Amino acid sequence: MLTEQFPYFFAPEHAGLEARARDFVAAGSIADRVAALGAAGLLARRDTRSLAVARRQLAYRDPLTDLAFVIQELGCTPLESAAVLPEVVADARAGRRVLAFGLTEPGAGSDVRAVATAAVETAGGWRLTGTKHFISNAPDCDGAVVFARAPTGVAAFFVEAPATEAQRVASHSIGRLVLDDTPATLVSPRGFALAFGTLERCRPSVGAAAVGLAARALDETLAHVRRRQQFGAPLADLPVVRLRLAEMKNELDIAALATLHACWTRDHAQGARVGPVMAFGKVVATEAAQRVIDTAVQLHGGQGVEEGSVVEMLYRAVRPLRIYEGATDVLLGVIGDQLAQLVPEVKG
Ligand SMILES: Cc1cc2nc3c(=O)[nH]c(=O)nc-3n(C[C@H](O)[C@H](O)[C@H](O)COP(=O)(O)OP(=O)(O)OC[C@H]3O[C@@H](n4cnc5c(N)ncnc54)[C@H](O)[C@@H]3O)c2cc1C
């Protein structure tokens, strides 16, 4: 557990939460998983390190349940930040509603400022028209936070039971929100502030999910190389295999440390600007986890790419983490921009 390996990042309540997430089991539809997470008290609003320890444990065992967990957080956070629709938040955090977070559009991916979904205020309230795509849990949601262009700028809205179309991405429930003069409730006229604040809050937890996937890959690999006999001995007896294991362990710990540094910084930020540190945590962890899982596949040989094997599942599950909630190159741009703006200093 992260709270045992790196105790100096944590308070006692984090250890209890991590143990509960480790022992949590869910199955069935996204709604079933969300209901079980809510009943177990795992969806309550907590700090960033709590999101991280929960996601590390959930992703290790079950990436789909991990996604069910975090998408509820993405859906609730803008409503909580704007202090609106408390009954929706209460239901979502209790696991009685599945929410989605609709920002991305066919013409607005990394460039979210290109959002074109239109918001029009009528005598009967706000109406939205446009399409959101690659929206996690869209096919299963019964409510979505949607960002749309109003006359005064991009605002945040809540849409009850939006029409959806499924898309196909491995280990995901994902799809389009199809908005056609769809009634919506205004959440906040400051849509981008809510969207960016929500993404920044959840971003380091993507690193934690990557750590969970990579930790599983390392454990699967250790079991495999001790069991698998080649050249008359276990693969684990080969010096090059041991070197690869050591590299995996180092990368895993680097991923965890980068994630926890970002989470700790966010939890102690007190309003300070921490975007580049959040970017650092996600980029370092997800890139390292991808390398760990790639080595796991390699050390499993043919079994590593066999459909249905755990490491093959992990290989597909880890890949989107380097794309969503800020693609690696976009986040490197955030870090680079900050560096470029710094006044040059001579430092010892
Ligand atoms: C599995 C999955 C789940 C998702 N869930 C959600 C969700 O719940 N809600 C939601 O709103 N969206 C969601 N998304 C969408 C996700 O946020 C976008 O896919 C992501 O922002 C990238 O946008 P894009 O796919 O349009 O790629 P593009 O913006 O076209 O970018 C493609 C690539 O170009 C490069 N690139 C782009 N811009 C820059 C730049 N400025 N600097 C350097 N390189 C750059 C990067 O390598 C990037 O990966 C999800 C996506 C996936 C794959």
Short mmCIF file of C-alpha atoms and ligand atoms in Angstrom, two decimals:
data_model
loop_
_atom_site.label_atom_id
_atom_site.label_comp_id
_atom_site.label_asym_id
_atom_site.label_seq_id
_atom_site.Cartn_x
_atom_site.Cartn_y
_atom_site.Cartn_z
CA MET A 1 0.00 0.00 0.00
CA LEU A 2 1.18 3.55 -0.73
CA THR A 3 0.45 4.56 2.86
CA GLU A 4 2.81 1.84 4.12
CA GLN A 5 5.56 2.35 1.55
CA PHE A 6 5.57 6.17 1.73
CA PRO A 7 4.02 6.96 5.16
CA TYR A 8 5.50 10.47 5.36
CA PHE A 9 3.02 11.73 2.71
CA PHE A 10 -0.03 10.67 4.70
CA ALA A 11 -2.29 11.14 7.73
CA PRO A 12 -3.85 8.15 9.57
CA GLU A 13 -7.19 8.46 7.73
CA HIS A 14 -5.45 7.82 4.39
CA ALA A 15 -4.25 4.40 5.57
CA GLY A 16 -7.77 3.39 6.61
CA LEU A 17 -9.21 4.50 3.29
CA GLU A 18 -6.52 2.69 1.31
CA ALA A 19 -7.22 -0.55 3.19
CA ARG A 20 -10.95 -0.23 2.47
CA ALA A 21 -10.30 0.40 -1.22
CA ARG A 22 -7.94 -2.59 -1.31
CA ASP A 23 -10.64 -4.88 0.08
CA PHE A 24 -13.42 -3.46 -2.10
CA VAL A 25 -14.93 -5.71 -4.77
CA ALA A 26 -17.57 -4.76 -7.35
CA ALA A 27 -18.91 -6.22 -10.57
CA GLY A 28 -21.68 -5.72 -13.11
CA SER A 29 -22.70 -2.53 -14.89
CA ILE A 30 -21.23 0.93 -14.23
CA ALA A 31 -24.39 1.73 -12.25
CA ASP A 32 -23.85 -1.42 -10.14
CA ARG A 33 -20.24 -0.46 -9.46
CA VAL A 34 -21.12 3.15 -8.62
CA ALA A 35 -23.86 1.92 -6.26
CA ALA A 36 -21.41 -0.42 -4.52
CA LEU A 37 -18.75 2.31 -4.24
CA GLY A 38 -21.34 4.66 -2.76
CA ALA A 39 -22.64 2.07 -0.30
CA ALA A 40 -19.05 1.45 0.86
CA GLY A 41 -18.61 5.18 1.52
CA LEU A 42 -15.80 5.42 -1.03
CA LEU A 43 -17.40 8.25 -3.03
CA ALA A 44 -17.41 10.85 -0.24
CA ARG A 45 -15.52 14.05 -1.07
CA ARG A 46 -11.98 13.84 0.27
CA ASP A 47 -8.57 15.37 -0.39
CA THR A 48 -6.27 14.62 -3.33
CA ARG A 49 -4.18 12.05 -1.50
CA SER A 50 -7.38 10.15 -0.70
CA LEU A 51 -8.30 10.06 -4.38
CA ALA A 52 -4.81 8.73 -5.06
CA VAL A 53 -4.79 5.89 -2.54
CA ALA A 54 -8.28 4.79 -3.57
CA ARG A 55 -7.39 4.82 -7.28
CA ARG A 56 -4.08 2.99 -6.69
CA GLN A 57 -5.99 0.13 -5.08
CA LEU A 58 -9.02 0.06 -7.39
CA ALA A 59 -6.93 0.21 -10.58
CA TYR A 60 -4.70 -2.62 -9.35
CA ARG A 61 -7.65 -5.02 -9.23
CA ASP A 62 -10.24 -3.62 -11.57
CA PRO A 63 -9.64 -0.68 -13.97
CA LEU A 64 -13.35 -0.37 -14.82
CA THR A 65 -14.31 0.16 -11.17
CA ASP A 66 -11.48 2.68 -10.84
CA LEU A 67 -13.00 4.64 -13.74
CA ALA A 68 -16.48 4.41 -12.24
CA PHE A 69 -14.94 5.91 -9.09
CA VAL A 70 -13.13 8.84 -10.69
CA ILE A 71 -15.81 9.87 -13.18
CA GLN A 72 -18.18 10.42 -10.24
CA GLU A 73 -15.49 12.76 -8.87
CA LEU A 74 -15.24 14.59 -12.21
CA GLY A 75 -19.02 14.97 -12.25
CA CYS A 76 -19.43 16.11 -8.65
CA THR A 77 -16.49 18.53 -8.38
CA PRO A 78 -17.85 21.28 -10.69
CA LEU A 79 -21.25 21.17 -8.96
CA GLU A 80 -19.58 21.38 -5.55
CA SER A 81 -17.26 24.19 -6.64
CA ALA A 82 -20.24 26.19 -7.90
CA ALA A 83 -22.33 25.18 -4.86
CA VAL A 84 -25.33 24.19 -7.00
CA LEU A 85 -27.63 21.14 -7.28
CA PRO A 86 -26.72 19.71 -3.85
CA GLU A 87 -29.33 16.95 -4.27
CA VAL A 88 -27.58 15.73 -7.43
CA VAL A 89 -24.23 15.72 -5.64
CA ALA A 90 -25.69 13.90 -2.63
CA ASP A 91 -27.19 11.20 -4.87
CA ALA A 92 -23.97 10.84 -6.90
CA ARG A 93 -21.77 10.57 -3.82
CA ALA A 94 -24.13 8.00 -2.35
CA GLY A 95 -23.90 5.98 -5.57
CA ARG A 96 -27.54 6.52 -6.56
CA ARG A 97 -26.72 8.44 -9.78
CA VAL A 98 -24.05 8.00 -12.46
CA LEU A 99 -22.60 11.30 -13.68
CA ALA A 100 -20.45 12.23 -16.67
CA PHE A 101 -18.16 15.18 -17.43
CA GLY A 102 -18.66 16.52 -20.95
CA LEU A 103 -15.94 18.85 -22.19
CA THR A 104 -14.33 17.26 -25.28
CA GLU A 105 -15.87 17.71 -28.74
CA PRO A 106 -14.91 16.52 -32.20
CA GLY A 107 -13.44 19.99 -32.89
CA ALA A 108 -12.24 20.70 -29.33
CA GLY A 109 -9.83 18.13 -27.90
CA SER A 110 -6.59 19.45 -26.42
CA ASP A 111 -7.75 22.87 -27.62
CA VAL A 112 -10.73 23.04 -25.28
CA ARG A 113 -11.16 26.76 -25.96
CA ALA A 114 -12.64 25.71 -29.32
CA VAL A 115 -15.79 24.37 -27.58
CA ALA A 116 -18.65 24.97 -30.05
CA THR A 117 -21.67 23.38 -28.35
CA ALA A 118 -24.13 26.26 -28.26
CA ALA A 119 -26.09 27.40 -25.20
CA VAL A 120 -29.17 29.56 -25.80
CA GLU A 121 -31.35 31.05 -23.08
CA THR A 122 -35.07 30.83 -23.85
CA ALA A 123 -38.17 31.77 -21.90
CA GLY A 124 -38.26 28.17 -20.66
CA GLY A 125 -34.60 28.06 -19.61
CA TRP A 126 -31.28 27.12 -21.20
CA ARG A 127 -31.07 24.83 -24.27
CA LEU A 128 -27.89 23.15 -25.57
CA THR A 129 -27.09 21.99 -29.10
CA GLY A 130 -23.91 20.16 -30.10
CA THR A 131 -21.99 16.90 -29.65
CA LYS A 132 -19.53 15.86 -26.96
CA HIS A 133 -17.44 12.80 -27.69
CA PHE A 134 -15.10 10.43 -25.82
CA ILE A 135 -17.11 11.06 -22.65
CA SER A 136 -16.44 8.43 -20.01
CA ASN A 137 -19.53 6.71 -18.62
CA ALA A 138 -21.77 8.58 -21.12
CA PRO A 139 -23.70 5.41 -22.09
CA ASP A 140 -24.44 4.73 -18.41
CA CYS A 141 -24.95 8.24 -17.05
CA ASP A 142 -28.22 9.72 -15.91
CA GLY A 143 -26.83 13.25 -15.70
CA ALA A 144 -23.87 15.15 -17.14
CA VAL A 145 -21.97 18.36 -16.51
CA VAL A 146 -21.63 19.92 -19.97
CA PHE A 147 -19.52 22.89 -21.04
CA ALA A 148 -21.12 25.01 -23.76
CA ARG A 149 -20.71 28.40 -25.42
CA ALA A 150 -23.18 30.98 -24.11
CA PRO A 151 -23.34 34.58 -25.35
CA THR A 152 -21.03 35.68 -22.51
CA GLY A 153 -18.49 32.85 -22.94
CA VAL A 154 -18.17 29.16 -22.14
CA ALA A 155 -20.42 28.23 -19.22
CA ALA A 156 -21.06 25.01 -17.29
CA PHE A 157 -24.47 23.33 -17.38
CA PHE A 158 -26.12 20.23 -15.97
CA VAL A 159 -28.14 18.02 -18.31
CA GLU A 160 -30.53 15.40 -16.96
CA ALA A 161 -30.51 12.02 -18.74
CA PRO A 162 -28.77 13.18 -21.95
CA ALA A 163 -29.18 11.25 -25.22
CA THR A 164 -26.01 9.22 -25.84
CA GLU A 165 -24.29 7.03 -28.43
CA ALA A 166 -21.72 4.43 -27.39
CA GLN A 167 -18.10 4.51 -28.61
CA ARG A 168 -15.64 1.66 -28.15
CA VAL A 169 -12.45 2.00 -26.09
CA ALA A 170 -10.97 -0.99 -24.22
CA SER A 171 -11.68 -1.17 -20.46
CA HIS A 172 -14.08 1.77 -20.72
CA SER A 173 -17.70 2.77 -20.81
CA ILE A 174 -17.52 5.72 -23.20
CA GLY A 175 -19.60 7.58 -25.74
CA ARG A 176 -21.11 10.76 -27.18
CA LEU A 177 -23.54 13.17 -25.57
CA VAL A 178 -25.95 14.17 -28.34
CA LEU A 179 -27.48 17.55 -27.52
CA ASP A 180 -30.26 18.86 -29.74
CA ASP A 181 -32.09 21.79 -28.19
CA THR A 182 -31.69 19.86 -24.93
CA PRO A 183 -32.89 21.52 -21.70
CA ALA A 184 -30.09 22.32 -19.24
CA THR A 185 -29.56 23.98 -15.86
CA LEU A 186 -26.90 26.69 -15.60
CA VAL A 187 -24.17 25.60 -13.15
CA SER A 188 -21.85 28.59 -13.59
CA PRO A 189 -21.12 31.21 -16.25
CA ARG A 190 -17.40 30.65 -15.54
CA GLY A 191 -17.24 27.31 -17.31
CA PHE A 192 -13.52 27.14 -18.03
CA ALA A 193 -12.58 28.03 -14.46
CA LEU A 194 -14.73 25.10 -13.27
CA ALA A 195 -13.47 22.72 -15.96
CA PHE A 196 -9.78 23.50 -15.42
CA GLY A 197 -10.15 23.46 -11.63
CA THR A 198 -11.84 20.05 -11.78
CA LEU A 199 -9.26 18.58 -14.13
CA GLU A 200 -6.40 19.92 -12.04
CA ARG A 201 -7.90 18.40 -8.88
CA CYS A 202 -8.27 14.98 -10.50
CA ARG A 203 -5.09 15.02 -12.63
CA PRO A 204 -2.63 13.61 -10.05
CA SER A 205 -5.04 10.75 -9.39
CA VAL A 206 -4.55 9.65 -13.00
CA GLY A 207 -0.95 9.07 -11.98
CA ALA A 208 -2.18 7.00 -9.03
CA ALA A 209 -4.29 4.83 -11.32
CA ALA A 210 -1.21 4.34 -13.51
CA VAL A 211 0.73 3.26 -10.41
CA GLY A 212 -1.99 0.71 -9.62
CA LEU A 213 -1.88 -0.75 -13.13
CA ALA A 214 1.93 -0.87 -13.11
CA ALA A 215 2.06 -2.44 -9.64
CA ARG A 216 -0.25 -5.18 -10.86
CA ALA A 217 1.98 -5.67 -13.92
CA LEU A 218 5.06 -6.04 -11.72
CA ASP A 219 3.34 -8.55 -9.43
CA GLU A 220 2.10 -10.59 -12.40
CA THR A 221 5.62 -10.53 -13.86
CA LEU A 222 7.31 -11.63 -10.65
CA ALA A 223 4.98 -14.60 -10.40
CA HIS A 224 5.53 -15.45 -14.06
CA VAL A 225 9.35 -15.31 -14.14
CA ARG A 226 9.60 -17.40 -10.98
CA ARG A 227 7.27 -20.03 -12.49
CA ARG A 228 8.29 -20.07 -16.16
CA GLN A 229 11.13 -22.53 -16.90
CA GLN A 230 13.47 -21.93 -19.84
CA PHE A 231 17.08 -23.14 -20.32
CA GLY A 232 16.44 -25.58 -17.43
CA ALA A 233 15.68 -22.92 -14.79
CA PRO A 234 13.15 -20.21 -13.96
CA LEU A 235 13.38 -17.06 -16.10
CA ALA A 236 14.03 -15.22 -12.82
CA ASP A 237 17.48 -16.85 -12.66
CA LEU A 238 18.64 -14.97 -15.76
CA PRO A 239 20.69 -11.85 -14.87
CA VAL A 240 19.10 -9.80 -17.65
CA VAL A 241 15.62 -10.68 -16.37
CA ARG A 242 16.62 -9.55 -12.87
CA LEU A 243 17.90 -6.30 -14.32
CA ARG A 244 14.56 -5.76 -16.04
CA LEU A 245 12.73 -6.48 -12.76
CA ALA A 246 14.88 -3.90 -10.98
CA GLU A 247 14.11 -1.34 -13.70
CA MET A 248 10.39 -2.04 -13.35
CA LYS A 249 10.53 -1.58 -9.58
CA ASN A 250 12.49 1.68 -9.92
CA GLU A 251 10.04 3.04 -12.50
CA LEU A 252 7.08 2.04 -10.31
CA ASP A 253 8.50 3.85 -7.30
CA ILE A 254 9.36 6.92 -9.39
CA ALA A 255 5.76 6.94 -10.63
CA ALA A 256 4.42 6.69 -7.07
CA LEU A 257 6.75 9.38 -5.73
CA ALA A 258 5.88 11.81 -8.53
CA THR A 259 2.17 11.18 -7.95
CA LEU A 260 2.38 11.63 -4.21
CA HIS A 261 4.50 14.76 -4.52
CA ALA A 262 1.79 16.24 -6.77
CA CYS A 263 -1.02 15.16 -4.42
CA TRP A 264 0.75 16.46 -1.31
CA THR A 265 1.43 19.76 -3.07
CA ARG A 266 -2.23 20.09 -4.08
CA ASP A 267 -3.45 19.29 -0.57
CA HIS A 268 -1.18 21.95 0.92
CA ALA A 269 -1.45 24.55 -1.87
CA GLN A 270 -3.71 26.99 0.04
CA GLY A 271 -4.69 28.68 -3.21
CA ALA A 272 -1.18 28.82 -4.69
CA ARG A 273 -0.75 28.03 -8.39
CA VAL A 274 0.27 24.37 -8.65
CA GLY A 275 -0.64 23.47 -12.25
CA PRO A 276 2.91 22.59 -13.37
CA VAL A 277 3.36 20.21 -10.39
CA MET A 278 0.05 18.48 -11.23
CA ALA A 279 1.27 18.13 -14.81
CA PHE A 280 4.59 16.72 -13.57
CA GLY A 281 2.83 14.09 -11.45
CA LYS A 282 0.60 12.86 -14.26
CA VAL A 283 3.26 12.88 -16.97
CA VAL A 284 5.99 11.15 -14.96
CA ALA A 285 3.65 8.50 -13.52
CA THR A 286 1.75 7.61 -16.67
CA GLU A 287 4.86 7.50 -18.86
CA ALA A 288 6.72 5.34 -16.30
CA ALA A 289 3.73 3.02 -15.88
CA GLN A 290 3.55 2.52 -19.63
CA ARG A 291 7.21 1.43 -19.65
CA VAL A 292 6.67 -0.93 -16.70
CA ILE A 293 3.71 -2.57 -18.40
CA ASP A 294 5.54 -2.83 -21.71
CA THR A 295 8.36 -4.71 -19.96
CA ALA A 296 5.77 -6.93 -18.25
CA VAL A 297 4.34 -7.87 -21.64
CA GLN A 298 7.84 -8.57 -22.95
CA LEU A 299 8.74 -10.84 -20.01
CA HIS A 300 5.51 -12.80 -20.47
CA GLY A 301 6.52 -13.62 -24.05
CA GLY A 302 3.60 -14.82 -26.19
CA GLN A 303 1.31 -14.93 -23.17
CA GLY A 304 1.87 -11.20 -22.82
CA VAL A 305 -0.07 -10.47 -25.99
CA GLU A 306 -2.59 -13.28 -25.66
CA GLU A 307 -6.13 -11.90 -25.45
CA GLY A 308 -7.49 -12.34 -21.95
CA SER A 309 -4.14 -12.40 -20.16
CA VAL A 310 -3.83 -9.88 -17.32
CA VAL A 311 -0.82 -8.05 -18.74
CA GLU A 312 -2.46 -7.79 -22.16
CA MET A 313 -5.47 -6.17 -20.43
CA LEU A 314 -3.12 -3.82 -18.54
CA TYR A 315 -1.34 -2.85 -21.76
CA ARG A 316 -4.64 -1.68 -23.25
CA ALA A 317 -5.83 -0.12 -20.00
CA VAL A 318 -2.77 2.06 -19.40
CA ARG A 319 -2.53 3.60 -22.85
CA PRO A 320 -5.39 6.17 -22.67
CA LEU A 321 -3.99 7.60 -19.41
CA ARG A 322 -1.29 9.36 -21.45
CA ILE A 323 -3.99 11.00 -23.60
CA TYR A 324 -6.93 12.07 -21.43
CA GLU A 325 -7.03 14.81 -18.78
CA GLY A 326 -4.15 16.48 -20.63
CA ALA A 327 -2.06 14.57 -23.16
CA THR A 328 1.59 14.16 -22.19
CA ASP A 329 2.90 16.66 -24.74
CA VAL A 330 0.27 19.22 -23.78
CA LEU A 331 1.25 18.94 -20.10
CA LEU A 332 4.95 19.13 -20.96
CA GLY A 333 4.00 22.40 -22.64
CA VAL A 334 2.56 23.64 -19.31
CA ILE A 335 5.85 22.83 -17.56
CA GLY A 336 7.93 24.29 -20.39
CA ASP A 337 5.89 27.51 -20.45
CA GLN A 338 6.49 28.00 -16.76
CA LEU A 339 10.22 27.45 -17.17
CA ALA A 340 10.44 29.79 -20.15
CA GLN A 341 8.71 32.54 -18.21
CA LEU A 342 11.10 32.31 -15.26
CA VAL A 343 13.64 35.09 -14.93
CA PRO A 344 17.05 33.45 -15.45
CA GLU A 345 18.83 33.06 -12.15
CA VAL A 346 22.21 31.66 -11.19
CA LYS A 347 21.64 28.94 -8.63
CA GLY A 348 24.12 26.90 -6.67
C1 LIG B 1 -10.46 6.74 -22.72
C2 LIG B 1 -10.79 8.20 -22.80
C3 LIG B 1 -11.66 8.77 -21.87
C4 LIG B 1 -12.00 10.12 -21.97
N1 LIG B 1 -12.91 10.67 -21.09
C5 LIG B 1 -13.31 11.97 -21.24
C6 LIG B 1 -14.33 12.53 -20.41
O1 LIG B 1 -14.87 11.85 -19.53
N2 LIG B 1 -14.71 13.82 -20.62
C7 LIG B 1 -14.15 14.61 -21.59
O2 LIG B 1 -14.54 15.76 -21.73
N3 LIG B 1 -13.17 14.10 -22.41
C8 LIG B 1 -12.75 12.80 -22.25
N4 LIG B 1 -11.78 12.27 -23.07
C9 LIG B 1 -11.22 13.11 -24.13
C10 LIG B 1 -9.79 13.50 -23.86
O3 LIG B 1 -9.74 14.50 -22.88
C11 LIG B 1 -9.19 13.95 -25.21
O4 LIG B 1 -9.05 12.78 -26.00
C12 LIG B 1 -7.84 14.63 -25.00
O5 LIG B 1 -8.02 15.89 -24.43
C13 LIG B 1 -7.10 14.80 -26.34
O6 LIG B 1 -7.94 15.39 -27.28
P1 LIG B 1 -8.05 14.71 -28.74
O7 LIG B 1 -8.38 13.27 -28.57
O8 LIG B 1 -8.99 15.53 -29.55
O9 LIG B 1 -6.61 14.80 -29.35
P2 LIG B 1 -5.93 16.08 -30.06
O10 LIG B 1 -6.24 17.31 -29.33
O11 LIG B 1 -6.24 16.01 -31.51
O12 LIG B 1 -4.39 15.77 -29.82
C14 LIG B 1 -3.74 14.64 -30.40
C15 LIG B 1 -2.30 14.67 -29.99
O13 LIG B 1 -1.65 15.83 -30.53
C16 LIG B 1 -0.65 16.28 -29.63
N5 LIG B 1 -0.99 17.65 -29.21
C17 LIG B 1 -2.20 18.27 -29.25
N6 LIG B 1 -2.11 19.53 -28.79
C18 LIG B 1 -0.83 19.72 -28.43
C19 LIG B 1 -0.11 20.81 -27.87
N7 LIG B 1 -0.69 21.98 -27.56
N8 LIG B 1 1.22 20.64 -27.62
C20 LIG B 1 1.83 19.48 -27.91
N9 LIG B 1 1.20 18.41 -28.45
C21 LIG B 1 -0.11 18.52 -28.70
C22 LIG B 1 -0.66 15.31 -28.43
O14 LIG B 1 0.29 14.29 -28.66
C23 LIG B 1 -2.05 14.73 -28.48
O15 LIG B 1 -2.14 13.45 -27.86
C24 LIG B 1 -11.43 10.92 -22.99
C25 LIG B 1 -10.53 10.34 -23.90
C26 LIG B 1 -10.21 9.01 -23.82
C27 LIG B 1 -9.25 8.43 -24.82
#
